[in-house]
Tab-separated table of C-alpha atoms and ligand atoms in Angstrom:
chain	number	residue	atom	x	y	z
A	1	MET	CA	0.000	0.000	0.000
A	2	ALA	CA	2.534	2.615	1.102
A	3	VAL	CA	5.472	3.303	-1.141
A	4	VAL	CA	7.348	5.815	1.003
A	5	GLU	CA	10.927	4.813	1.759
A	6	VAL	CA	11.228	3.977	5.441
A	7	ALA	CA	14.414	4.764	7.265
A	8	ASP	CA	16.413	1.602	8.060
A	9	LYS	CA	16.147	1.945	11.793
A	10	ILE	CA	13.042	3.334	13.416
A	11	ASP	CA	13.610	4.370	17.008
A	12	THR	CA	11.318	3.365	19.813
A	13	ILE	CA	8.930	6.152	20.797
A	14	TYR	CA	6.388	6.764	23.556
A	15	ALA	CA	3.410	9.036	24.132
A	16	LEU	CA	0.522	9.518	26.494
A	17	ALA	CA	-2.589	8.253	24.696
A	18	THR	CA	-5.076	9.609	27.251
A	19	PRO	CA	-5.654	13.289	28.198
A	20	SER	CA	-3.145	14.802	30.586
A	21	GLY	CA	-4.253	15.613	34.117
A	22	ARG	CA	-5.696	13.398	36.810
A	23	SER	CA	-7.698	10.328	35.898
A	24	ALA	CA	-8.307	6.799	37.148
A	25	ILE	CA	-5.973	5.376	34.537
A	26	ALA	CA	-3.479	6.886	32.086
A	27	VAL	CA	-2.342	4.975	29.023
A	28	ILE	CA	1.224	5.352	27.771
A	29	ARG	CA	1.974	3.766	24.422
A	30	VAL	CA	5.428	2.585	23.409
A	31	THR	CA	6.226	1.381	19.902
A	32	GLY	CA	9.347	0.413	17.989
A	33	THR	CA	10.789	-2.100	15.581
A	34	SER	CA	13.007	-3.209	18.389
A	35	ILE	CA	11.947	-2.157	21.880
A	36	PRO	CA	15.077	-2.073	24.113
A	37	LYS	CA	15.680	-5.492	25.685
A	38	LYS	CA	16.421	-3.932	29.059
A	39	LEU	CA	13.028	-2.196	29.047
A	40	LEU	CA	11.322	-5.519	28.298
A	41	GLU	CA	13.217	-7.054	31.214
A	42	LYS	CA	12.164	-4.190	33.480
A	43	LEU	CA	8.538	-4.833	32.545
A	44	SER	CA	9.057	-8.624	32.764
A	45	LEU	CA	7.759	-9.037	29.230
A	46	GLN	CA	8.694	-11.663	26.667
A	47	LYS	CA	9.107	-10.123	23.236
A	48	ASN	CA	6.586	-12.478	21.666
A	49	SER	CA	4.090	-13.128	24.429
A	50	ARG	CA	0.954	-11.332	23.408
A	51	GLY	CA	-1.272	-10.501	26.344
A	52	CYS	CA	-2.223	-8.400	29.287
A	53	PHE	CA	-0.071	-8.465	32.434
A	54	VAL	CA	-0.229	-6.892	35.884
A	55	ARG	CA	3.165	-5.358	36.707
A	56	LYS	CA	4.373	-3.394	39.689
A	57	ILE	CA	6.668	-0.888	38.041
A	58	ASP	CA	9.493	0.407	40.210
A	59	LEU	CA	9.712	4.178	39.735
A	60	GLY	CA	12.631	4.827	42.081
A	61	ASP	CA	11.339	5.818	45.493
A	62	TYR	CA	7.927	4.292	44.936
A	63	SER	CA	6.146	1.944	42.560
A	64	ASP	CA	2.899	1.863	40.621
A	65	LYS	CA	0.805	-1.219	39.946
A	66	CYS	CA	0.113	-1.116	36.241
A	67	LEU	CA	-1.594	-3.155	33.580
A	68	VAL	CA	0.806	-3.779	30.714
A	69	LEU	CA	-0.508	-4.821	27.304
A	70	ASN	CA	1.976	-6.492	25.005
A	71	PHE	CA	1.309	-6.528	21.251
A	72	PRO	CA	4.188	-8.245	19.424
A	73	ALA	CA	4.749	-7.201	15.795
A	74	PRO	CA	3.048	-7.283	13.383
A	75	GLU	CA	-0.338	-7.658	15.119
A	76	SER	CA	-0.472	-4.184	16.611
A	77	TYR	CA	-1.839	-0.757	15.647
A	78	THR	CA	1.527	0.382	14.316
A	79	GLY	CA	2.568	-2.987	12.899
A	80	GLU	CA	5.650	-2.806	15.156
A	81	HIS	CA	6.099	-4.210	18.647
A	82	LEU	CA	3.743	-2.082	20.741
A	83	ILE	CA	3.314	-1.900	24.504
A	84	GLU	CA	0.616	-0.087	26.421
A	85	ILE	CA	1.336	0.823	30.016
A	86	HIS	CA	-1.854	1.552	31.944
A	87	CYS	CA	-0.584	3.356	35.029
A	88	HIS	CA	-2.577	5.418	37.525
A	89	GLY	CA	-3.600	8.808	36.166
A	90	ASN	CA	-1.483	11.101	38.281
A	91	PRO	CA	0.722	13.647	36.440
A	92	VAL	CA	3.679	12.780	38.709
A	93	ILE	CA	3.390	9.047	38.016
A	94	ILE	CA	3.054	9.735	34.280
A	95	ALA	CA	6.135	11.990	34.345
A	96	ASP	CA	8.098	9.310	36.225
A	97	VAL	CA	7.117	6.610	33.715
A	98	PHE	CA	8.305	9.010	30.979
A	99	THR	CA	11.621	9.458	32.820
A	100	LEU	CA	11.931	5.689	33.097
A	101	LEU	CA	11.362	5.314	29.352
A	102	ASP	CA	13.815	8.139	28.588
A	103	GLY	CA	16.367	6.186	30.595
A	104	TYR	CA	16.074	3.283	28.142
A	105	GLY	CA	16.627	5.588	25.159
A	106	VAL	CA	12.963	5.666	24.206
A	107	GLU	CA	12.046	9.013	22.648
A	108	GLU	CA	8.935	11.111	23.041
A	109	ALA	CA	6.677	10.825	19.988
A	110	SER	CA	5.551	13.743	17.834
A	111	PRO	CA	1.898	14.248	16.869
A	112	GLY	CA	0.582	11.493	14.614
A	113	ASP	CA	3.718	9.341	14.927
A	114	PHE	CA	1.804	6.174	15.818
A	115	SER	CA	-0.604	6.508	12.888
A	116	LYS	CA	2.244	7.432	10.559
A	117	ARG	CA	3.995	4.186	11.452
A	118	ALA	CA	0.710	2.272	11.035
A	119	TYR	CA	0.438	3.774	7.555
A	120	LEU	CA	4.089	3.136	6.647
A	121	ASN	CA	3.720	-0.481	7.746
A	122	GLY	CA	0.609	-0.961	5.617
A	123	LYS	CA	-1.731	-1.258	8.609
A	124	VAL	CA	-4.004	1.610	7.541
A	125	SER	CA	-4.312	3.637	4.352
A	126	LEU	CA	-3.831	7.388	4.529
A	127	ASP	CA	-7.544	8.134	4.220
A	128	GLU	CA	-8.315	5.576	6.941
A	129	ALA	CA	-5.780	7.217	9.279
A	130	GLU	CA	-7.333	10.616	8.559
A	131	SER	CA	-10.832	9.339	9.218
A	132	LEU	CA	-9.703	7.924	12.592
A	133	MET	CA	-8.336	11.316	13.558
A	134	LEU	CA	-11.451	13.174	12.436
A	135	GLY	CA	-13.516	10.764	14.533
A	136	ILE	CA	-11.519	11.859	17.582
A	137	GLN	CA	-11.926	15.543	16.714
A	138	ALA	CA	-15.698	15.292	16.146
A	139	GLN	CA	-17.588	17.736	18.352
A	140	ASN	CA	-21.015	16.163	18.411
A	141	LYS	CA	-23.122	13.202	17.443
A	142	ASN	CA	-24.019	14.806	14.122
A	143	ASP	CA	-20.332	15.088	13.197
A	144	LEU	CA	-19.931	11.392	13.943
A	145	ILE	CA	-23.018	10.481	11.907
A	146	SER	CA	-21.716	12.607	9.016
A	147	LEU	CA	-18.305	10.950	9.304
A	148	GLU	CA	-19.741	7.442	9.368
A	149	LYS	CA	-19.289	6.723	5.669
A	150	PHE	CA	-15.705	8.008	5.769
A	151	ARG	CA	-14.823	6.196	9.000
A	152	SER	CA	-16.458	2.925	8.000
A	153	GLY	CA	-14.471	2.793	4.754
A	154	ASP	CA	-17.598	3.156	2.604
A	155	LEU	CA	-16.193	6.233	0.829
A	156	GLY	CA	-12.777	4.571	0.493
A	157	GLN	CA	-14.428	1.572	-1.187
A	158	LYS	CA	-16.289	3.840	-3.630
A	159	ILE	CA	-13.072	5.648	-4.553
A	160	PHE	CA	-11.310	2.302	-4.910
A	161	ASN	CA	-14.011	1.080	-7.331
A	162	ILE	CA	-13.705	4.290	-9.376
A	163	SER	CA	-9.883	3.843	-9.463
A	164	ASN	CA	-10.420	0.338	-10.856
A	165	SER	CA	-12.720	1.654	-13.615
A	166	LEU	CA	-10.168	4.346	-14.389
A	167	GLU	CA	-7.429	1.724	-14.611
A	168	SER	CA	-9.477	-0.342	-17.090
A	169	LEU	CA	-10.134	2.815	-19.105
A	170	LEU	CA	-6.430	3.546	-19.190
A	171	VAL	CA	-5.681	0.028	-20.447
A	172	ALA	CA	-8.297	0.501	-23.212
A	173	LEU	CA	-6.833	3.889	-24.142
A	174	GLU	CA	-3.249	2.705	-24.160
A	175	SER	CA	-4.060	-0.289	-26.318
A	176	GLN	CA	-5.457	2.156	-28.888
A	177	LEU	CA	-2.277	4.230	-28.817
A	178	ASP	CA	-0.497	1.496	-30.774
A	179	PHE	CA	-2.798	2.107	-33.719
A	180	SER	CA	-3.036	5.345	-35.595
A	181	ASP	CA	-6.425	6.771	-36.561
A	182	GLU	CA	-5.689	5.844	-40.156
A	183	ASP	CA	-5.518	2.191	-39.184
A	184	GLY	CA	-9.258	2.396	-38.937
A	185	VAL	CA	-10.025	2.398	-35.243
A	186	SER	CA	-13.754	2.302	-35.177
A	187	ASP	CA	-15.945	5.136	-33.982
A	188	LEU	CA	-17.638	2.524	-31.865
A	189	GLU	CA	-14.472	2.095	-29.774
A	190	ARG	CA	-14.107	5.835	-29.435
A	191	ASN	CA	-17.724	6.266	-28.337
A	192	GLU	CA	-17.359	3.475	-25.825
A	193	ILE	CA	-14.317	5.185	-24.257
A	194	ALA	CA	-16.064	8.573	-24.183
A	195	LYS	CA	-19.020	6.912	-22.454
A	196	ASN	CA	-16.709	5.350	-19.851
A	197	ILE	CA	-15.089	8.689	-19.127
A	198	GLU	CA	-18.546	10.236	-18.695
A	199	GLN	CA	-19.564	7.479	-16.272
A	200	ILE	CA	-16.420	7.921	-14.155
A	201	LEU	CA	-16.933	11.691	-14.100
A	202	HIS	CA	-20.548	11.186	-13.120
A	203	ASP	CA	-19.554	8.930	-10.191
A	204	LEU	CA	-16.899	11.377	-9.002
A	205	LYS	CA	-19.223	14.361	-9.264
A	206	ARG	CA	-21.800	12.492	-7.216
A	207	LEU	CA	-19.216	12.095	-4.461
A	208	LEU	CA	-18.479	15.827	-4.602
A	209	LYS	CA	-22.183	16.537	-4.269
A	210	ASN	CA	-22.803	14.147	-1.384
A	211	TYR	CA	-19.673	14.875	0.643
A	212	ARG	CA	-18.318	17.988	2.255
A	213	PRO	CA	-14.717	18.751	3.186
A	214	ILE	CA	-14.199	19.287	6.876
A	215	ARG	CA	-12.409	22.530	7.527
A	216	ASP	CA	-12.293	22.945	11.261
A	217	LEU	CA	-13.999	20.258	13.249
A	218	GLU	CA	-12.654	21.580	16.503
A	219	ALA	CA	-14.396	24.944	16.121
A	220	ARG	CA	-17.300	24.799	18.570
A	221	GLN	CA	-20.501	26.759	18.397
A	222	ARG	CA	-20.759	29.354	21.113
A	223	ALA	CA	-23.579	30.862	23.172
A	224	VAL	CA	-22.980	34.046	25.191
A	225	ILE	CA	-25.053	35.049	28.220
A	226	ILE	CA	-25.081	38.805	28.649
A	227	GLY	CA	-27.105	41.364	30.620
A	228	PRO	CA	-27.052	43.751	33.585
A	229	PRO	CA	-25.488	42.670	36.895
A	230	ASN	CA	-27.419	40.599	39.397
A	231	VAL	CA	-30.175	39.460	37.042
A	232	GLY	CA	-29.127	35.802	37.402
A	233	LYS	CA	-26.750	35.277	34.476
A	234	SER	CA	-24.377	33.060	36.462
A	235	SER	CA	-27.324	31.178	37.948
A	236	LEU	CA	-28.647	30.535	34.444
A	237	PHE	CA	-25.169	29.497	33.311
A	238	ASN	CA	-25.003	27.000	36.166
A	239	ARG	CA	-28.465	25.712	35.379
A	240	LEU	CA	-27.394	25.066	31.810
A	241	LEU	CA	-24.281	23.327	32.996
A	242	LYS	CA	-26.128	21.484	35.734
A	243	GLU	CA	-23.186	22.132	38.018
A	244	ASP	CA	-21.900	25.015	40.073
A	245	ILE	CA	-18.859	26.267	38.273
A	246	ALA	CA	-19.585	29.988	37.857
A	247	ILE	CA	-19.571	32.318	40.847
A	248	VAL	CA	-23.109	33.053	41.979
A	249	SER	CA	-23.348	35.956	44.343
A	250	ASN	CA	-25.763	38.771	45.157
A	251	THR	CA	-23.009	41.392	45.128
A	252	PRO	CA	-23.188	43.120	41.723
A	253	GLY	CA	-20.070	42.807	39.557
A	254	THR	CA	-18.649	39.429	40.667
A	255	THR	CA	-18.215	37.863	37.234
A	256	ARG	CA	-15.381	40.023	36.001
A	257	ASP	CA	-14.098	37.806	33.276
A	258	VAL	CA	-15.742	35.527	30.749
A	259	VAL	CA	-16.336	32.031	32.159
A	260	ARG	CA	-16.514	29.308	29.502
A	261	LYS	CA	-17.745	25.764	29.664
A	262	THR	CA	-18.802	23.275	27.037
A	263	ILE	CA	-22.074	21.378	27.266
A	264	VAL	CA	-23.636	18.733	25.039
A	265	MET	CA	-27.300	19.295	24.220
A	266	GLU	CA	-29.032	16.566	22.234
A	267	GLY	CA	-25.699	15.523	20.785
A	268	ILE	CA	-24.630	19.079	19.894
A	269	GLU	CA	-21.560	20.493	21.590
A	270	LEU	CA	-21.964	24.113	22.659
A	271	GLU	CA	-19.532	26.388	24.477
A	272	VAL	CA	-21.464	28.592	26.897
A	273	ASN	CA	-19.921	31.883	28.038
A	274	ASP	CA	-20.982	33.715	31.191
A	275	THR	CA	-20.009	37.384	31.073
A	276	ALA	CA	-19.637	40.314	33.439
A	277	GLY	CA	-22.800	42.329	34.070
A	278	ILE	CA	-23.130	45.341	31.817
A	279	ARG	CA	-23.351	48.687	33.634
A	280	ASN	CA	-21.053	51.576	34.173
A	281	GLY	CA	-18.364	49.687	36.007
A	282	GLU	CA	-17.032	51.302	39.126
A	283	THR	CA	-13.565	49.860	39.027
A	284	LEU	CA	-11.085	49.560	36.209
A	285	VAL	CA	-11.227	45.741	36.474
A	286	GLU	CA	-15.006	45.846	36.100
A	287	GLN	CA	-14.781	48.137	33.076
A	288	GLU	CA	-12.389	45.658	31.489
A	289	GLY	CA	-14.806	42.824	32.223
A	290	ILE	CA	-17.653	44.712	30.567
A	291	GLU	CA	-15.553	45.297	27.459
A	292	LYS	CA	-14.813	41.574	27.418
A	293	SER	CA	-18.570	40.883	27.617
A	294	TYR	CA	-19.253	42.906	24.470
A	295	LYS	CA	-16.269	41.315	22.771
A	296	ALA	CA	-17.521	37.836	23.661
A	297	LEU	CA	-20.543	38.542	21.451
A	298	ASP	CA	-18.292	38.753	18.366
A	299	GLY	CA	-18.660	35.626	16.283
A	300	ALA	CA	-20.952	33.875	18.803
A	301	GLU	CA	-23.651	31.723	17.187
A	302	ILE	CA	-26.167	32.604	19.910
A	303	SER	CA	-26.467	35.589	22.247
A	304	ILE	CA	-28.811	35.518	25.224
A	305	TRP	CA	-29.835	38.741	26.977
A	306	VAL	CA	-30.960	38.161	30.549
A	307	SER	CA	-33.030	40.592	32.568
A	308	ASP	CA	-35.241	40.409	35.649
A	309	GLN	CA	-37.388	43.423	34.972
A	310	GLU	CA	-39.220	45.154	32.194
A	311	SER	CA	-36.927	48.141	31.807
A	312	ASN	CA	-35.329	49.704	28.805
A	313	PHE	CA	-31.635	49.139	29.212
A	314	LYS	CA	-29.720	51.998	27.616
A	315	ASN	CA	-26.810	50.111	26.038
A	316	LYS	CA	-28.557	46.834	25.332
A	317	PRO	CA	-26.877	45.085	22.398
A	318	LYS	CA	-29.070	43.227	19.882
A	319	THR	CA	-29.282	39.567	20.917
A	320	ASP	CA	-30.873	36.391	19.527
A	321	LEU	CA	-32.808	35.470	22.646
A	322	LEU	CA	-34.370	37.474	25.472
A	323	VAL	CA	-34.744	35.795	28.850
A	324	MET	CA	-36.887	37.202	31.656
A	325	ASN	CA	-35.424	35.610	34.773
A	326	LYS	CA	-36.684	35.285	38.379
A	327	ILE	CA	-40.308	34.651	37.395
A	328	ASP	CA	-40.713	32.857	40.713
A	329	LEU	CA	-40.827	36.375	42.200
A	330	PHE	CA	-43.188	37.821	39.582
A	331	GLU	CA	-46.517	37.135	41.340
A	332	GLY	CA	-48.957	37.984	38.560
A	333	ARG	CA	-46.709	40.395	36.671
A	334	THR	CA	-46.967	39.937	32.921
A	335	ILE	CA	-44.061	38.851	30.750
A	336	PRO	CA	-43.355	41.172	27.814
A	337	LYS	CA	-43.890	39.686	24.355
A	338	GLY	CA	-40.908	37.932	22.778
A	339	TRP	CA	-39.243	37.136	26.132
A	340	ILE	CA	-38.719	33.633	27.486
A	341	PRO	CA	-40.052	33.488	31.054
A	342	LEU	CA	-37.616	31.606	33.256
A	343	SER	CA	-36.471	30.960	36.782
A	344	ALA	CA	-32.852	29.953	37.103
A	345	LYS	CA	-33.676	29.263	40.749
A	346	THR	CA	-36.496	26.732	40.224
A	347	GLY	CA	-35.617	25.623	36.684
A	348	GLU	CA	-39.017	26.695	35.317
A	349	GLY	CA	-38.817	27.655	31.633
A	350	MET	CA	-35.428	25.964	31.101
A	351	ASN	CA	-36.950	23.474	28.650
A	352	VAL	CA	-38.203	26.356	26.460
A	353	LEU	CA	-34.761	27.987	26.488
A	354	VAL	CA	-33.024	24.712	25.575
A	355	GLU	CA	-35.520	24.174	22.713
A	356	GLU	CA	-34.804	27.679	21.393
A	357	LEU	CA	-31.042	27.099	21.645
A	358	ILE	CA	-31.259	23.849	19.663
A	359	LYS	CA	-33.406	25.574	16.998
A	360	LYS	CA	-30.788	28.280	16.586
A	361	LEU	CA	-27.799	25.935	16.463
A	362	ASN	CA	-26.367	25.224	13.103
A	363	VAL	CA	-26.879	21.524	12.573
A	364	GLU	CA	-26.472	20.309	9.051
A	365	GLU	CA	-28.319	17.151	8.296
A	366	SER	CA	-27.751	14.555	5.598
A	367	VAL	CA	-24.240	15.764	4.854
A	368	PHE	CA	-21.357	13.336	4.704
A	369	TYR	CA	-17.954	14.535	5.738
A	370	THR	CA	-14.539	13.687	4.439
A	371	SER	CA	-11.146	15.289	4.926
A	372	GLU	CA	-10.217	18.407	2.987
A	373	ARG	CA	-7.373	16.491	1.355
A	374	VAL	CA	-9.567	13.642	0.100
A	375	TYR	CA	-12.220	16.082	-1.164
A	376	GLY	CA	-9.558	18.228	-2.846
A	377	ASN	CA	-8.140	15.223	-4.688
A	378	ILE	CA	-11.581	14.193	-5.965
A	379	GLU	CA	-12.096	17.764	-7.223
A	380	LYS	CA	-8.710	17.726	-8.976
A	381	THR	CA	-9.465	14.316	-10.521
A	382	VAL	CA	-12.722	15.650	-11.996
A	383	LYS	CA	-10.906	18.680	-13.410
A	384	THR	CA	-8.136	16.549	-14.910
A	385	LEU	CA	-10.480	14.028	-16.466
A	386	SER	CA	-12.757	16.736	-17.881
A	387	ALA	CA	-9.927	18.487	-19.724
A	388	SER	CA	-11.009	18.668	-23.348
A	389	SER	CA	-9.356	16.635	-26.050
A	390	ASN	CA	-9.608	17.539	-29.687
A	391	GLU	CA	-10.773	14.932	-32.126
A	392	LYS	CA	-7.350	14.314	-33.595
A	393	ASP	CA	-5.472	13.480	-30.408
A	394	PHE	CA	-8.413	11.807	-28.713
A	395	TYR	CA	-6.502	8.771	-27.459
A	396	GLU	CA	-3.228	10.517	-26.574
A	397	ILE	CA	-4.851	13.297	-24.576
A	398	ASN	CA	-7.388	11.115	-22.818
A	399	ALA	CA	-4.708	8.562	-21.962
A	400	GLN	CA	-2.592	11.301	-20.393
A	401	ASN	CA	-5.611	12.697	-18.524
A	402	ALA	CA	-6.529	9.236	-17.257
A	403	ARG	CA	-2.944	8.634	-16.102
A	404	ASP	CA	-2.881	11.956	-14.187
A	405	ALA	CA	-6.346	11.331	-12.748
A	406	LEU	CA	-5.324	7.887	-11.524
A	407	ILE	CA	-2.308	9.341	-9.709
A	408	LEU	CA	-4.614	11.817	-7.960
A	409	LEU	CA	-7.090	9.132	-6.898
A	410	LYS	CA	-4.352	6.814	-5.651
A	411	GLU	CA	-2.876	9.633	-3.589
A	412	ILE	CA	-6.054	9.487	-1.513
A	413	TYR	CA	-4.905	6.155	-0.052
A	414	GLY	CA	-1.386	7.520	0.360
A	415	ASP	CA	0.074	6.001	-2.753
A	416	PHE	CA	2.844	8.535	-3.287
A	417	ASP	CA	6.427	9.074	-2.282
A	418	ASN	CA	6.528	12.568	-0.890
A	419	GLU	CA	7.553	12.369	2.741
A	420	LYS	CA	7.093	16.128	3.215
A	421	ILE	CA	3.406	15.932	2.316
A	422	LEU	CA	3.077	12.918	4.562
A	423	ASP	CA	4.589	14.795	7.492
A	424	GLN	CA	2.215	17.707	6.925
A	425	ILE	CA	-0.743	15.334	7.098
A	426	PHE	CA	0.344	13.555	10.277
A	427	GLN	CA	1.383	16.731	12.080
A	428	LYS	CA	-2.315	17.579	12.382
A	429	PHE	CA	-2.900	14.428	14.451
A	430	CYS	CA	-2.785	14.418	18.220
A	431	ILE	CA	0.114	13.091	20.244
A	432	GLY	CA	-0.236	9.423	21.063
A	433	LYS	CA	-2.408	8.728	17.997
B	501	GDP	P1	-25.480	37.716	37.692
B	501	GDP	O1	-24.763	38.834	38.360
B	501	GDP	O2	-26.381	38.222	36.627
B	501	GDP	O3	-24.596	36.631	37.212
B	501	GDP	O4	-26.482	37.105	38.793
B	501	GDP	P2	-26.283	35.855	39.778
B	501	GDP	O5	-26.521	34.593	39.052
B	501	GDP	O6	-25.020	36.015	40.524
B	501	GDP	O7	-27.560	36.040	40.705
B	501	GDP	C1	-27.764	37.226	41.466
B	501	GDP	C2	-28.738	36.921	42.610
B	501	GDP	O8	-30.028	36.587	42.072
B	501	GDP	C3	-28.303	35.714	43.464
B	501	GDP	O9	-28.622	35.983	44.790
B	501	GDP	C4	-29.182	34.577	42.934
B	501	GDP	O10	-29.409	33.576	43.892
B	501	GDP	C5	-30.429	35.314	42.554
B	501	GDP	N1	-31.199	34.655	41.478
B	501	GDP	C6	-30.725	34.254	40.277
B	501	GDP	N2	-31.692	33.692	39.540
B	501	GDP	C7	-32.828	33.717	40.301
B	501	GDP	C8	-34.183	33.291	40.076
B	501	GDP	O11	-34.574	32.742	39.058
B	501	GDP	N3	-35.053	33.526	41.088
B	501	GDP	C9	-34.695	34.125	42.252
B	501	GDP	N4	-35.614	34.312	43.192
B	501	GDP	N5	-33.421	34.528	42.491
B	501	GDP	C10	-32.504	34.339	41.533
């Protein structure tokens, strides 16, 4: 599959495969063509014994009881000998395991190193590796649904079938190159080839229509809560988050900065921002906070103005939603038209707000995603194959176009020998993948 020249000796590398910070377990992956013998001895592992072992790893002044998974080559993700050390998720323990590995000459991996090796060893194609990464970057259920055809290999199979048709076309074209037009190549043959080209173009164009290149999967949609001080913005923020992370206080002006937290609503990931109350700030810090509040509105998908009374606020910015909070204290007062009545204290009206938020969120349905690179190559293939050929050089020009188009399609799987391009692709991956 891969045709890139691999350096003779690939060093052993390691990386944390789980997020940094504290967790029950942290997974450190180690891979190499030849994992240092001394390290295997330290972990009491036999080079070829595939399995899962409990090991008390001595980290100097203390030890950690770990689960060690041993995947001898070639049956591993990278195709090399791969070890997973499942230690306890404490940053100090993780750092000490790293130090231990450094001591055996194992080097820290760069982003995408594990997948790059998997690709170089023919374990995954380039588009498969990309689809794995995009699956990790997906922000919501819809992203994952849209990525399904790419991640499951369905798109790859379609492109593979089109490559096969293109290859047959090229064979037909090249066989005609041995004859000149004068030799009496029939119009029938020529029409047949033109029809094949049309069919391939039709299939490729259908892919372009049904798929969309992913530009920035990690860009989240954002909702900003804004309004005067003490109206219950932080309380509403906490209600949305269902946890107390923002400061709730009855002293006006407590939220001086923008507090951000991401929530998942019906499978959609949304970053919610709680901002400082807008009024003429008394201190310089408060003024700064208020400026930040207005700034937070820039580029936000949804803005929510919160108030607790029916007053005309002088500097009220235009927002998508208006929330009238503290209705538990309203006792018969009417709610102005266009406002969502709500009580952050009791939770009343929250369902209406959440419904409105979901309505406003940009959720594209029935779109299939693929990587920008894959989409770009399909586009280029269509352009190349559509290039006109005059009647006289019909076979020569179409043969050349088909050759160029085939190169572009095969590049999708990673069938090329440009290590620089390869590095650019894998650099976008996360460390440990
Ligand atoms: P912020 O300054 O706009 O962020 O307002 P806070 O969330 O800090 O709330 C200010 C005060 O109003 C606090 O004492 C809250 O407990 C209270 N509060 C917030 N929401 C409600 C509500 O729906 N009903 C009632 N009765 N009090 C609320």
